[in-house]
Amino acid sequence: MVGDTLSGDVAVQMGESAQGINLFEMACKGGWIMLVLLLLSIVCFYIFFNRLSLFRKADIGDPHFLDRVLDYMKAGDTKSARIFCQATDSPLSRIVEKGIGLAGHSRSDIQSGMENAANIEIANLEKGLSGVSTIASAAPMIGFLGTVIGMVRAFWEMAGAGNNIDVSLLSGGIYEAMITTVGGLIVGIIALFAYNFLVSKVDAIANRMESFIQDYSVNLELPE
């Protein structure tokens, strides 16, 4: 009977403790390591959404963009064609503008110039991706660092307590250690998925640009 009463009291206390803990309080228990992980997550999200906005600009919104450029070229008005490309202001329009700027050259020269312009555009799209990759690798390691710090603190306090060892001395350090491990893994996993998604987007854009150059470089060849 007494055992049942004690078990019931323990269950009630555990239930109240679980209800009294929220995610913010858990994160605060992780110490300064959690602030570092929060900063890394903010940087990761910023790079992710910034790259997505640039990827949207990499697609020509006007499906008749090339037709209008070719109309200018057939009329011999290359200046208007270049102005139109500049007004469109997208990676693909800058590649086309590069091809128009090589008027009077051979098709191979025009294609080579467009490929060089495409490489520059791809490099611009890839900016920041190395940062996301670094966060994906570093966040779990930082979390593990918090784990080690928490365990060291726990055993240091236990050693200083002498014979008056309290379970709370050990549990506090282990709590901090586990929270930072979870935080580091969460940030690292999110950054890893974000990095792979961005890389796949860049690869798709690069393939589209290469196909465009191969298919339409002949249409951009201008008479001398």
Short mmCIF file of C-alpha atoms in Angstrom, two decimals, residues 12-220:
data_model
loop_
_atom_site.label_atom_id
_atom_site.label_comp_id
_atom_site.label_asym_id
_atom_site.label_seq_id
_atom_site.Cartn_x
_atom_site.Cartn_y
_atom_site.Cartn_z
CA VAL A 12 2.59 12.87 -10.28
CA GLN A 13 5.89 14.68 -9.75
CA MET A 14 7.25 13.42 -13.07
CA GLY A 15 4.07 14.52 -14.83
CA GLU A 16 4.23 17.99 -13.29
CA SER A 17 7.92 18.26 -14.21
CA ALA A 18 7.25 17.27 -17.82
CA GLN A 19 4.40 19.77 -18.10
CA GLY A 20 6.53 22.55 -16.64
CA ILE A 21 9.30 22.21 -19.24
CA ASN A 22 8.98 23.82 -22.64
CA LEU A 23 11.33 23.98 -25.61
CA PHE A 24 12.64 27.42 -24.72
CA GLU A 25 13.54 26.36 -21.21
CA MET A 26 15.23 23.24 -22.55
CA ALA A 27 17.29 25.33 -24.98
CA CYS A 28 18.31 27.68 -22.18
CA LYS A 29 19.61 24.70 -20.23
CA GLY A 30 22.11 24.12 -23.02
CA GLY A 31 24.10 27.23 -22.15
CA TRP A 32 26.10 29.42 -24.54
CA ILE A 33 26.59 26.58 -27.00
CA MET A 34 22.90 26.88 -27.91
CA LEU A 35 23.43 30.56 -28.79
CA VAL A 36 26.14 29.52 -31.26
CA LEU A 37 23.83 26.92 -32.78
CA LEU A 38 21.03 29.50 -33.01
CA LEU A 39 23.34 31.88 -34.87
CA LEU A 40 24.38 29.11 -37.27
CA SER A 41 20.75 28.23 -37.96
CA ILE A 42 19.92 31.89 -38.72
CA VAL A 43 22.84 32.11 -41.16
CA CYS A 44 21.75 28.85 -42.79
CA PHE A 45 18.16 30.02 -43.30
CA TYR A 46 19.33 33.38 -44.65
CA ILE A 47 21.59 31.77 -47.25
CA PHE A 48 18.89 29.25 -48.18
CA PHE A 49 16.14 31.79 -48.89
CA ASN A 50 18.58 34.24 -50.50
CA ARG A 51 19.71 31.56 -52.96
CA LEU A 52 16.12 30.55 -53.68
CA SER A 53 15.25 34.11 -54.69
CA LEU A 54 18.21 34.16 -57.07
CA PHE A 55 17.24 30.79 -58.53
CA ARG A 56 13.82 32.15 -59.39
CA LYS A 57 15.47 34.98 -61.31
CA ALA A 58 17.53 32.41 -63.21
CA ASP A 59 14.37 31.43 -65.12
CA ILE A 60 13.07 33.73 -67.84
CA GLY A 61 9.52 34.65 -66.92
CA ASP A 62 8.61 35.67 -70.47
CA PRO A 63 8.37 32.55 -72.68
CA HIS A 64 8.77 34.75 -75.77
CA PHE A 65 12.03 36.29 -74.55
CA LEU A 66 14.22 34.59 -77.15
CA ASP A 67 11.72 35.28 -79.96
CA ARG A 68 11.83 39.00 -79.20
CA VAL A 69 15.63 38.95 -79.14
CA LEU A 70 15.76 37.13 -82.48
CA ASP A 71 13.28 39.62 -83.98
CA TYR A 72 15.63 42.46 -83.06
CA MET A 73 18.57 40.56 -84.53
CA LYS A 74 16.80 39.76 -87.80
CA ALA A 75 16.02 43.45 -88.13
CA GLY A 76 19.72 44.22 -87.60
CA ASP A 77 18.96 46.13 -84.39
CA THR A 78 21.50 44.52 -82.09
CA LYS A 79 21.56 47.56 -79.82
CA SER A 80 17.86 47.15 -78.98
CA ALA A 81 18.42 43.42 -78.45
CA ARG A 82 21.15 44.11 -75.89
CA ILE A 83 19.05 46.79 -74.16
CA PHE A 84 16.17 44.32 -73.94
CA CYS A 85 18.47 41.71 -72.36
CA GLN A 86 19.75 44.23 -69.84
CA ALA A 87 16.19 45.22 -68.93
CA THR A 88 15.25 41.56 -68.36
CA ASP A 89 18.19 41.23 -65.94
CA SER A 90 18.48 37.50 -65.39
CA PRO A 91 21.36 35.01 -65.70
CA LEU A 92 19.97 33.68 -68.99
CA SER A 93 19.49 37.16 -70.45
CA ARG A 94 23.08 38.06 -69.57
CA ILE A 95 24.27 34.93 -71.36
CA VAL A 96 22.28 35.92 -74.45
CA GLU A 97 23.64 39.46 -74.21
CA LYS A 98 27.16 38.03 -74.23
CA GLY A 99 26.37 36.12 -77.42
CA ILE A 100 24.93 39.24 -79.05
CA GLY A 101 28.06 41.17 -78.09
CA LEU A 102 30.14 38.77 -80.21
CA ALA A 103 28.46 39.85 -83.44
CA GLY A 104 30.55 39.13 -86.52
CA HIS A 105 32.37 36.17 -84.94
CA SER A 106 31.99 32.50 -85.77
CA ARG A 107 29.38 30.33 -84.13
CA SER A 108 32.07 28.54 -82.11
CA ASP A 109 33.29 31.87 -80.73
CA ILE A 110 29.76 32.90 -79.82
CA GLN A 111 29.13 29.55 -78.14
CA SER A 112 32.42 29.76 -76.24
CA GLY A 113 31.60 33.28 -75.05
CA MET A 114 28.14 32.21 -73.89
CA GLU A 115 29.63 29.24 -72.03
CA ASN A 116 32.07 31.54 -70.23
CA ALA A 117 29.19 33.81 -69.26
CA ALA A 118 27.23 30.77 -68.06
CA ASN A 119 30.16 29.68 -65.88
CA ILE A 120 30.22 33.11 -64.26
CA GLU A 121 26.47 32.97 -63.59
CA ILE A 122 26.73 29.49 -62.09
CA ALA A 123 29.57 30.65 -59.83
CA ASN A 124 27.37 33.52 -58.62
CA LEU A 125 24.51 31.11 -57.90
CA GLU A 126 26.85 28.85 -55.91
CA LYS A 127 27.94 31.64 -53.55
CA GLY A 128 27.06 30.77 -49.98
CA LEU A 129 26.60 27.06 -50.60
CA SER A 130 29.98 26.31 -49.02
CA GLY A 131 28.75 28.14 -45.91
CA VAL A 132 25.68 25.88 -45.67
CA SER A 133 27.92 22.83 -46.13
CA THR A 134 30.21 24.06 -43.36
CA ILE A 135 27.25 24.56 -41.01
CA ALA A 136 26.00 21.04 -41.79
CA SER A 137 29.39 19.64 -40.75
CA ALA A 138 30.20 21.99 -37.88
CA ALA A 139 26.85 22.08 -36.04
CA PRO A 140 26.97 18.45 -34.80
CA MET A 141 30.60 18.93 -33.76
CA ILE A 142 29.69 22.05 -31.80
CA GLY A 143 26.88 20.09 -30.18
CA PHE A 144 29.34 17.37 -29.19
CA LEU A 145 31.62 20.08 -27.79
CA GLY A 146 28.74 21.15 -25.56
CA THR A 147 28.36 17.53 -24.51
CA VAL A 148 31.99 17.32 -23.43
CA ILE A 149 31.81 20.68 -21.63
CA GLY A 150 28.68 19.61 -19.77
CA MET A 151 30.21 16.32 -18.67
CA VAL A 152 33.44 18.00 -17.56
CA ARG A 153 31.45 20.55 -15.54
CA ALA A 154 29.38 17.81 -13.91
CA PHE A 155 32.37 15.75 -12.80
CA TRP A 156 34.27 18.89 -11.75
CA GLU A 157 31.43 19.87 -9.44
CA MET A 158 31.19 16.32 -8.12
CA ALA A 159 34.93 16.31 -7.36
CA GLY A 160 34.61 19.65 -5.56
CA ALA A 161 31.64 18.44 -3.51
CA GLY A 162 33.74 15.79 -1.76
CA ASN A 163 31.59 13.43 0.27
CA ASN A 164 28.52 15.66 -0.08
CA ILE A 165 27.67 14.41 -3.57
CA ASP A 166 24.23 15.39 -4.77
CA VAL A 167 22.55 13.79 -7.77
CA SER A 168 21.61 17.27 -9.03
CA LEU A 169 25.29 18.09 -9.52
CA LEU A 170 25.64 15.31 -12.07
CA SER A 171 22.19 15.62 -13.63
CA GLY A 172 22.64 19.34 -14.42
CA GLY A 173 25.79 18.75 -16.45
CA ILE A 174 24.34 15.72 -18.24
CA TYR A 175 21.20 17.75 -19.04
CA GLU A 176 23.32 20.46 -20.66
CA ALA A 177 25.31 17.83 -22.53
CA MET A 178 22.25 16.12 -23.99
CA ILE A 179 20.52 19.38 -24.97
CA THR A 180 23.53 20.65 -26.95
CA THR A 181 23.89 17.28 -28.68
CA VAL A 182 20.26 17.34 -29.80
CA GLY A 183 20.53 20.99 -30.88
CA GLY A 184 23.68 20.38 -32.90
CA LEU A 185 22.19 17.38 -34.66
CA ILE A 186 18.96 19.24 -35.51
CA VAL A 187 20.83 22.22 -37.00
CA GLY A 188 23.25 19.93 -38.85
CA ILE A 189 20.49 17.78 -40.37
CA ILE A 190 18.50 20.82 -41.53
CA ALA A 191 21.63 22.39 -43.05
CA LEU A 192 22.51 19.13 -44.81
CA PHE A 193 19.09 18.86 -46.45
CA ALA A 194 19.21 22.56 -47.39
CA TYR A 195 22.66 22.15 -48.96
CA ASN A 196 21.66 19.12 -51.04
CA PHE A 197 18.49 20.89 -52.19
CA LEU A 198 20.42 24.00 -53.27
CA VAL A 199 23.06 21.92 -55.08
CA SER A 200 20.35 20.06 -57.00
CA LYS A 201 18.80 23.40 -58.00
CA VAL A 202 22.14 24.75 -59.25
CA ASP A 203 22.77 21.56 -61.22
CA ALA A 204 19.34 21.80 -62.84
CA ILE A 205 19.94 25.44 -63.81
CA ALA A 206 23.40 24.60 -65.19
CA ASN A 207 21.97 21.79 -67.32
CA ARG A 208 19.25 24.10 -68.60
CA MET A 209 21.80 26.75 -69.52
CA GLU A 210 24.02 24.23 -71.29
CA SER A 211 21.07 22.90 -73.27
CA PHE A 212 20.04 26.44 -74.17
CA ILE A 213 23.52 27.32 -75.42
CA GLN A 214 23.76 24.16 -77.51
CA ASP A 215 20.32 24.61 -79.06
CA TYR A 216 20.27 28.34 -79.70
CA SER A 217 23.86 29.43 -80.26
CA VAL A 218 23.30 28.94 -84.00
CA ASN A 219 20.35 31.36 -83.84
CA LEU A 220 22.54 33.98 -82.19
#
